[in-house]
mmCIF file of C-alpha atoms in Angstrom:
data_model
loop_
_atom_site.group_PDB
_atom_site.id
_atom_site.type_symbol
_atom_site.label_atom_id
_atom_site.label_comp_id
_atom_site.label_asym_id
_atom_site.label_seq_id
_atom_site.Cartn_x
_atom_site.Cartn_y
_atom_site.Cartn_z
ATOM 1 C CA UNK A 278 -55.514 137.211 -30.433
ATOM 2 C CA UNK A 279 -57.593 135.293 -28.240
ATOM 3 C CA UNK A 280 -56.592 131.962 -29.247
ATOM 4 C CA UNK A 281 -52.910 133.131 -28.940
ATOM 5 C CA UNK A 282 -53.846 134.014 -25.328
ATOM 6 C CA UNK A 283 -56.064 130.752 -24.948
ATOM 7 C CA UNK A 284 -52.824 128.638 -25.530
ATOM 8 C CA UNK A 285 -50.829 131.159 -23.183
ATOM 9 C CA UNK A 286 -52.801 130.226 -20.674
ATOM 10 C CA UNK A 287 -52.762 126.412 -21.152
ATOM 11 C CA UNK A 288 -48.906 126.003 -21.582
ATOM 12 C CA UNK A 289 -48.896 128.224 -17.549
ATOM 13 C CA UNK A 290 -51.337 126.127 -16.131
ATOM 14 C CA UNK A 291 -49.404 122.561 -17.302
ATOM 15 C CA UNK A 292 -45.987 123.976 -16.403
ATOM 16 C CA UNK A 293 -47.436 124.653 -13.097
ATOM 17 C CA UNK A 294 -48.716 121.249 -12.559
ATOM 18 C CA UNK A 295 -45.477 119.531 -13.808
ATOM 19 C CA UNK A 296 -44.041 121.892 -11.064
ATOM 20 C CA UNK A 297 -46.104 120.686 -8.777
ATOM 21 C CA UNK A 298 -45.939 116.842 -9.775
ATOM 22 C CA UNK A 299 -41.784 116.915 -9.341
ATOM 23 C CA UNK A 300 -41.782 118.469 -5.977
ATOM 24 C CA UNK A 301 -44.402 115.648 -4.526
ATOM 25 C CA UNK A 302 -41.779 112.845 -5.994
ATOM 26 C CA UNK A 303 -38.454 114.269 -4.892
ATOM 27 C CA UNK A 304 -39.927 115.770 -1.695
ATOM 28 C CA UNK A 305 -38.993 119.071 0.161
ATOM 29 C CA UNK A 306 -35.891 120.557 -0.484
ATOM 30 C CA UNK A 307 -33.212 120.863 2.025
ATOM 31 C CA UNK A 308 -32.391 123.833 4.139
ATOM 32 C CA UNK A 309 -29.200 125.751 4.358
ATOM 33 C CA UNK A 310 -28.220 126.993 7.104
ATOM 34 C CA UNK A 311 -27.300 130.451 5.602
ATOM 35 C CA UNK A 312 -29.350 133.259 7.063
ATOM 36 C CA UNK A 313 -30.607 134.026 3.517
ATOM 37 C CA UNK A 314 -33.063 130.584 3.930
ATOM 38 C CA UNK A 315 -32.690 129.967 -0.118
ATOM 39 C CA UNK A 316 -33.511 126.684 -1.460
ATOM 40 C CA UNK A 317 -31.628 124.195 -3.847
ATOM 41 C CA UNK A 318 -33.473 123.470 -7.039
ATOM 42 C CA UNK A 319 -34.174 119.354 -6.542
ATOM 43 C CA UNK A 320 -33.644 118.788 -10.623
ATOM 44 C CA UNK A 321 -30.456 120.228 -10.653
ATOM 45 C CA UNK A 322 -28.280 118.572 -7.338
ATOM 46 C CA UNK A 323 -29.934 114.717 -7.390
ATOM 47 C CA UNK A 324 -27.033 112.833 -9.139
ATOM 48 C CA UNK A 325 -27.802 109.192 -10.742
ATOM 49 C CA UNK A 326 -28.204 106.507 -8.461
ATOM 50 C CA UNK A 327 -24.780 104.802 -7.190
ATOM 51 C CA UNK A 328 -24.109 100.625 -7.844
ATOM 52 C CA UNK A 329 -25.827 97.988 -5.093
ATOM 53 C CA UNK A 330 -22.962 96.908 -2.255
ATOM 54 C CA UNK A 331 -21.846 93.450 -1.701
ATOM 55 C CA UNK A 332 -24.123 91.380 0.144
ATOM 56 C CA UNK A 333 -22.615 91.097 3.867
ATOM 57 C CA UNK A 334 -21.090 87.517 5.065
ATOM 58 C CA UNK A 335 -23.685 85.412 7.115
ATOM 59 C CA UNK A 336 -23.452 85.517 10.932
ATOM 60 C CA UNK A 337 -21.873 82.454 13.160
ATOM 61 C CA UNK A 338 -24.576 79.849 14.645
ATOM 62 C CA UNK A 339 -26.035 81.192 17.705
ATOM 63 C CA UNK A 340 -25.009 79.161 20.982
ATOM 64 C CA UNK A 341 -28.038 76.113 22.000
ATOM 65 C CA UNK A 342 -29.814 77.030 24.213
ATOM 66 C CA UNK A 343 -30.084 75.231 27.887
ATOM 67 C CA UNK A 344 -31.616 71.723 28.105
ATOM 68 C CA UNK A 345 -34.852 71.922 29.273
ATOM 69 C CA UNK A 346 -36.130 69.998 32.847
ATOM 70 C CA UNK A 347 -37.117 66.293 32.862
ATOM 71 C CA UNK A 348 -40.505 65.653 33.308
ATOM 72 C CA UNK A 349 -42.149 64.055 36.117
ATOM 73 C CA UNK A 350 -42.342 60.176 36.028
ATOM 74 C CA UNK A 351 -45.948 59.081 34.881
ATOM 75 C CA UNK A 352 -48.055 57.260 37.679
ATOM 76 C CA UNK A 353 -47.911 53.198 37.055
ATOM 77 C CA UNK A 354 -51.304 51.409 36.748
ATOM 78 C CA UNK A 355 -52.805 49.173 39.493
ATOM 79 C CA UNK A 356 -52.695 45.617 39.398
ATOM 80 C CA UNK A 357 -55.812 44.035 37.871
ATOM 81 C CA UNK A 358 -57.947 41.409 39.704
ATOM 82 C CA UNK A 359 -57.836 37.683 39.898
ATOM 83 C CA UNK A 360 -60.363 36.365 37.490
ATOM 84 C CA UNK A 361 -62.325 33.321 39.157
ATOM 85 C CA UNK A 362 -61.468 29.439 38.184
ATOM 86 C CA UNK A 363 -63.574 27.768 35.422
ATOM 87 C CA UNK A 364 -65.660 24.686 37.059
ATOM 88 C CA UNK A 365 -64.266 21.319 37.791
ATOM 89 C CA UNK A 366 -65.025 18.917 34.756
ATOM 90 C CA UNK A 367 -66.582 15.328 34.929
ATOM 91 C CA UNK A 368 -64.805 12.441 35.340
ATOM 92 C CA UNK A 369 -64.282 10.325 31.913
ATOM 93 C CA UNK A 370 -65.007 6.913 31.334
ATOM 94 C CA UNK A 371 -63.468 3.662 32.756
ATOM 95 C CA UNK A 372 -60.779 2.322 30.533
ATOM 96 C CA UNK A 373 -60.443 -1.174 29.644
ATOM 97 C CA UNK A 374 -59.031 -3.975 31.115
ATOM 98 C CA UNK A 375 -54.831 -3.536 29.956
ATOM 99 C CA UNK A 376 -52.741 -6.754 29.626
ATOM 100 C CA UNK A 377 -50.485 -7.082 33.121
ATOM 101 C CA UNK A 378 -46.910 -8.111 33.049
ATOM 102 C CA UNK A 379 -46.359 -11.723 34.153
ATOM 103 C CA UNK A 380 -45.273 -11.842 37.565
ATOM 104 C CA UNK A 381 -41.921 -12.527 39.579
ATOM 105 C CA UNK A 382 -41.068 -16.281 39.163
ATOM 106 C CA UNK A 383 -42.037 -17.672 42.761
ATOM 107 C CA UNK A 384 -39.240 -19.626 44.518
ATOM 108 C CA UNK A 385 -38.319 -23.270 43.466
ATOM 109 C CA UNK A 386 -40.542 -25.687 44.665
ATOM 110 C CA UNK A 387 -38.658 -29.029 47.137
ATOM 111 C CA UNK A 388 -37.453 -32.135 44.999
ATOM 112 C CA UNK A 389 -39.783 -34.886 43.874
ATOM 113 C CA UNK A 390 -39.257 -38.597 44.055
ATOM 114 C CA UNK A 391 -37.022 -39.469 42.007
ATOM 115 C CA UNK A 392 -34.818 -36.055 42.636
ATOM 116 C CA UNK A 393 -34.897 -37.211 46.010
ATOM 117 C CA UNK A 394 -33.354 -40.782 45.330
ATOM 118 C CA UNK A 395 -31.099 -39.165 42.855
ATOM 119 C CA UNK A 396 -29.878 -36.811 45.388
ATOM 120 C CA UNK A 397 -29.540 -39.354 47.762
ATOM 121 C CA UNK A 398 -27.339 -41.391 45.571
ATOM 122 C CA UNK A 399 -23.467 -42.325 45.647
ATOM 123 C CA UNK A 400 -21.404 -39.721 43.315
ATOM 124 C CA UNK A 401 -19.455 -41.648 41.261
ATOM 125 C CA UNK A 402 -15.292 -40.902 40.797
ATOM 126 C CA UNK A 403 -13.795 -39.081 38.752
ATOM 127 C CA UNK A 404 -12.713 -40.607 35.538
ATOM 128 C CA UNK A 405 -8.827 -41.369 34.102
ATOM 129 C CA UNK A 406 -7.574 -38.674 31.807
ATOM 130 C CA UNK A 407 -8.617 -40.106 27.796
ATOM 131 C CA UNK A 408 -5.364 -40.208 24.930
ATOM 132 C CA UNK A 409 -4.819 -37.300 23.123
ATOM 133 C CA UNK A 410 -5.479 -37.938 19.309
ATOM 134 C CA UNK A 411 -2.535 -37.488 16.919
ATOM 135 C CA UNK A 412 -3.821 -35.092 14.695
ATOM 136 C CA UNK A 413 -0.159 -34.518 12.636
ATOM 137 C CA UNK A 414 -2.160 -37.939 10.715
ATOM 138 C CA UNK A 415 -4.303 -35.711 9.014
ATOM 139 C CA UNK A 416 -1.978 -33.190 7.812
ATOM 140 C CA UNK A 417 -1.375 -34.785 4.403
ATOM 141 C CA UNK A 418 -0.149 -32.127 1.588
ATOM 142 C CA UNK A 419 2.802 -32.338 -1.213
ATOM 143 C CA UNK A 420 4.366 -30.100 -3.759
ATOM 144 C CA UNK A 421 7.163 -31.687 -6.105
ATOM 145 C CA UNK A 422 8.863 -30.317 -9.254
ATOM 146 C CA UNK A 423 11.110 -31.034 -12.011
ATOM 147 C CA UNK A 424 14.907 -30.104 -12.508
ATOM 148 C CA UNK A 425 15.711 -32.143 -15.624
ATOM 149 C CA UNK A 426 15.672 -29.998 -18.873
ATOM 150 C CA UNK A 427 13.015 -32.047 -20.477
ATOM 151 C CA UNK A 428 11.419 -35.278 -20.606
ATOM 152 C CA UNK A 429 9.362 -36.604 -23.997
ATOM 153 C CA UNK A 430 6.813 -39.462 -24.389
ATOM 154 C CA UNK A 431 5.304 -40.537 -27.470
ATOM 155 C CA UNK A 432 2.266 -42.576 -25.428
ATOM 156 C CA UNK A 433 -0.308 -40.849 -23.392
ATOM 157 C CA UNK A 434 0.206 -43.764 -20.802
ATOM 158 C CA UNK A 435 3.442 -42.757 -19.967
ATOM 159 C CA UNK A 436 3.482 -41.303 -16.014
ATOM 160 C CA UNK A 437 5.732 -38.059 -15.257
ATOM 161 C CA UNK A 438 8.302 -38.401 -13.123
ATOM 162 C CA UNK A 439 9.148 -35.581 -10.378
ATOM 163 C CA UNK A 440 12.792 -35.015 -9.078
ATOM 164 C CA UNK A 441 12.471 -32.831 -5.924
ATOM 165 C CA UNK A 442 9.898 -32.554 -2.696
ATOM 166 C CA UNK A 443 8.986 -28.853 -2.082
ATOM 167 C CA UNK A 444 6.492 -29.728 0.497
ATOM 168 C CA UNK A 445 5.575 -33.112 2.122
ATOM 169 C CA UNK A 446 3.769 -33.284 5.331
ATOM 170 C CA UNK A 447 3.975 -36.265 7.664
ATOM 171 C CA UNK A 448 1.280 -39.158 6.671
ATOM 172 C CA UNK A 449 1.933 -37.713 2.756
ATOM 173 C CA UNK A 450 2.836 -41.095 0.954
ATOM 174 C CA UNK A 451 4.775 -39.723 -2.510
ATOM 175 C CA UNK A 452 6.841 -41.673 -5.043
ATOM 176 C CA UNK A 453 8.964 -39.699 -6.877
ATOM 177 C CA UNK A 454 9.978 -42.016 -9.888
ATOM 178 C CA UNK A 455 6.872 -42.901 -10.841
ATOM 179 C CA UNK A 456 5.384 -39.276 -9.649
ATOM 180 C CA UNK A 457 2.391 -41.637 -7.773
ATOM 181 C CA UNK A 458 0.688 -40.364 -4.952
ATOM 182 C CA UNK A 459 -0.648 -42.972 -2.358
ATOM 183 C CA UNK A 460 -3.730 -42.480 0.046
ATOM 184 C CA UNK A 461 -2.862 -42.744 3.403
ATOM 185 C CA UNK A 462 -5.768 -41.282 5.208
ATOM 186 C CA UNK A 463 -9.207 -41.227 3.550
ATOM 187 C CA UNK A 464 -11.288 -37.929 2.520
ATOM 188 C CA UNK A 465 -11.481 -35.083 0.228
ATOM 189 C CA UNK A 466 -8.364 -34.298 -1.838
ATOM 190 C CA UNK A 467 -7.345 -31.410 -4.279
ATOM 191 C CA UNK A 468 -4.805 -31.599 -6.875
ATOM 192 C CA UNK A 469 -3.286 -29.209 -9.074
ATOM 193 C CA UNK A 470 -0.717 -29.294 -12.007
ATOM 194 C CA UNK A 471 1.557 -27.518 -14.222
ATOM 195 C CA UNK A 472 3.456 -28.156 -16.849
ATOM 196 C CA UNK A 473 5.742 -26.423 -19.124
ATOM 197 C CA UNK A 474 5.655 -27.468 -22.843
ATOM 198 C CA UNK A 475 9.124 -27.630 -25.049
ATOM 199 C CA UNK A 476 8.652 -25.426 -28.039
ATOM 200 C CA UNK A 477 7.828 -26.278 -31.056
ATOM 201 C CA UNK A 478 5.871 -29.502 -29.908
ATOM 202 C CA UNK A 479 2.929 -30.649 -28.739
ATOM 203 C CA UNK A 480 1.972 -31.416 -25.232
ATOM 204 C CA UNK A 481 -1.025 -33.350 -23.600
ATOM 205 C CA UNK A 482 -1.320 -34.108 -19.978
ATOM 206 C CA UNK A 483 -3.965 -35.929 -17.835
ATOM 207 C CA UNK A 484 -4.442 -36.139 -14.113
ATOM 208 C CA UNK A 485 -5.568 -40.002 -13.187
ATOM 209 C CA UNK A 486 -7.021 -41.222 -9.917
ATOM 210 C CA UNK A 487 -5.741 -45.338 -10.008
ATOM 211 C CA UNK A 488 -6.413 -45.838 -13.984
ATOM 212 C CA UNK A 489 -9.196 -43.418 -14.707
ATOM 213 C CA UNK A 490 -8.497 -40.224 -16.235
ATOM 214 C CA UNK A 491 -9.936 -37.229 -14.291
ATOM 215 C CA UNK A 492 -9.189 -33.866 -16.344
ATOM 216 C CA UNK A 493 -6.883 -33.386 -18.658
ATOM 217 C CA UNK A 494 -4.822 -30.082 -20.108
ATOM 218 C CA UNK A 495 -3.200 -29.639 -24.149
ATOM 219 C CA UNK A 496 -1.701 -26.776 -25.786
ATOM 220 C CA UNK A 497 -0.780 -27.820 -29.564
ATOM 221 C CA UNK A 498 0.447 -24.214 -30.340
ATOM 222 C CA UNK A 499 4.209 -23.828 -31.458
ATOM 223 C CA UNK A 500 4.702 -20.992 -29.817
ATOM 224 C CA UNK A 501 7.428 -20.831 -26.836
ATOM 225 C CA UNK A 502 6.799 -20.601 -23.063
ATOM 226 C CA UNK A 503 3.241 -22.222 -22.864
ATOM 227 C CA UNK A 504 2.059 -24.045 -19.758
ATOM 228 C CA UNK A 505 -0.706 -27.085 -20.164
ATOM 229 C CA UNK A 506 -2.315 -26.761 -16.160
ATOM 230 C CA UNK A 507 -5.096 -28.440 -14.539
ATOM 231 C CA UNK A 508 -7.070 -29.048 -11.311
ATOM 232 C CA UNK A 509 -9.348 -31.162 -9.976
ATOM 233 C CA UNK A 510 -11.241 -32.024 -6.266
ATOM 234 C CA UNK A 511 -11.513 -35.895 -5.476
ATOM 235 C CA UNK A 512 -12.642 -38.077 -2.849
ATOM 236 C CA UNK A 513 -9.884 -41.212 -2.039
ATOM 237 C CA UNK A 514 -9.979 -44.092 0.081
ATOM 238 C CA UNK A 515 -7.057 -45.883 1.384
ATOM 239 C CA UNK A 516 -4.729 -46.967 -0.968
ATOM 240 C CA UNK A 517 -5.922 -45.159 -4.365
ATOM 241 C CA UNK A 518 -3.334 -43.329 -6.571
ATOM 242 C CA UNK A 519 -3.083 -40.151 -8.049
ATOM 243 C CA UNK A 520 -0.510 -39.286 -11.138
ATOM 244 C CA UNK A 521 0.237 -37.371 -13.799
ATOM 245 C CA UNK A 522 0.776 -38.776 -17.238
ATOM 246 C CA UNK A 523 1.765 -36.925 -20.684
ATOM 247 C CA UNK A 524 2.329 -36.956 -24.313
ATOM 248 C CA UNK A 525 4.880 -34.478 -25.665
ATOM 249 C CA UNK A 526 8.004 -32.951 -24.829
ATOM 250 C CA UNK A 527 7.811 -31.785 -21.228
ATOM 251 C CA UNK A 528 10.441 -28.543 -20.577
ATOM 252 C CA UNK A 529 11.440 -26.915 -16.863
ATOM 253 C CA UNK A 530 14.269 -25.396 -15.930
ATOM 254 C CA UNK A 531 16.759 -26.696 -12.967
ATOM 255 C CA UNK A 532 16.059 -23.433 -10.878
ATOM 256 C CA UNK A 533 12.469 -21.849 -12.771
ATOM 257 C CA UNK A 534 10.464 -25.050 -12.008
ATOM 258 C CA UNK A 535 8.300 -24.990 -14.903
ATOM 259 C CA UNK A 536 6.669 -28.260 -14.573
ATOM 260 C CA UNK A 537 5.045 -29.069 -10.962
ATOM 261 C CA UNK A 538 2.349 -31.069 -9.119
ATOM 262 C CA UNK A 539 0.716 -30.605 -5.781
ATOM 263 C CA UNK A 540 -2.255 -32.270 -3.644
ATOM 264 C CA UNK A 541 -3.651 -31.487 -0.222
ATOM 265 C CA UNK A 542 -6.136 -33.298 1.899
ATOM 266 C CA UNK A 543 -9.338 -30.726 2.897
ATOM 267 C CA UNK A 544 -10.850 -33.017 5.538
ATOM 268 C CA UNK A 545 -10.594 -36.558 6.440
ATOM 269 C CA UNK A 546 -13.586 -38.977 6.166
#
């Protein structure tokens, strides 16, 4: 009986606390406004808590603000002071003596003696004009040719004849039969030849100054269209000779002018 009453007692005295406990969390109670003054029971009219709203759109950017006032202008610095000159330094050394430039040349100085007596002397006249020299004696060149088919000579004494002048300068002594130049006006001479060989023979052919032969030019190949040429520089007198002569079958043509021979003089003695 008494613990039946002990546990009575205990259940009362929680129940009032849990009483007690809810009130303090879900506060007082509202008030009707009925006369009567009765009370709602706080467990039985607090429904379950509705879902969060939607997070409002942000505001617009607040206007700037006025610009603020310019400051006053800072105070500018005094000039500073004039510091004082460093001292004067010593003078330096003499230099040497430097070489001078040569002077002016001082004016010209009278005649001597015998300025004086050539001064004083008798101008002579004036001389006659002198004769022009004929130079067109100097001008000695040649060139001759060929127009006969061929010529042949079994010696290599025989001279080669030429047919036709291509050049021949006035003082230029040339003998075409014999193909003989002459000297006319001493000095320096050079001659040149060439001469077109009749295939299938053998050709020799020898520039000569009066009988000596000088330089000489073969071609003992059979094949066709060879040329035997030759050159040489020599110094003449008056009256030597100069000639070609040839051992073979010579060929040219009446307008090719295969076979030819030319001198010139480069200066007179």
């Amino acid at each position: 009986m008494k613990h039946c009453f002990a546990i009575s007692l205990s259940i009362a005295v929680l129940l009032g606390n849990f009483i007690k406990l809810r009130a303090a969390t879900t506060g007082p109670a509202p008030v009707e406004s009925d006369s009567h003054g009765s009370q709602v029971c706080p467990m039985c009219c607090q429904g379950p808590a509705g879902t969060p709203g939607i997070p409002g759109i942000p505001g617009n950017q607040g206007q700037f603000g006025p610009a603020g006032e310019k400051g006053d202008a800072g105070v500018k610095g005094e000039k500073g002071e004039i510091g004082p000159f460093g001292a004067v330094g010593n003078p330096g050394p003499k230099g040497d003596d430097g070489m001078g430039l040569p002077g002016k040349a001082g004016p010209r100085g009278p005649p001597g003696l015998v300025g004086a007596i050539r001064e004083a002397g008798v101008k002579g006249s004036k001389g006659e004009p002198g004769e022009a020299s004929d130079d067109t004696a100097h001008w000695v060149a040649f060139t001759v040719t060929r127009t006969s088919h061929s010529d042949t000579s079994t010696s290599h004494e025989t001279r080669l004849p030429f047919e036709q002048f291509k050049t021949l300068l006035p003082g230029t002594v040339f003998d075409l039969a014999t193909g003989t130049f002459t000297c006319s006006v001493p000095g320096t001479y050079v001659f040149t030849f060439s001469v077109g060989k009749y295939s299938p023979s053998n050709l020799y052919v020898h520039l000569r100054k009066n009988d000596d032969q000088v330089v000489s030019g073969a071609s003992t190949d059979h094949s066709p269209n060879e040329q035997v040429s030759g050159s040489a520089v020599l110094v003449l007198q008056r009256g030597d000779s100069v000639y070609l002569t040839f051992n073979g079958r010579a060929y040219t043509g009446s307008n090719r002018h295969y076979t030819s021979f030319s001198g010139f003089l480069i200066y007179s003695q």
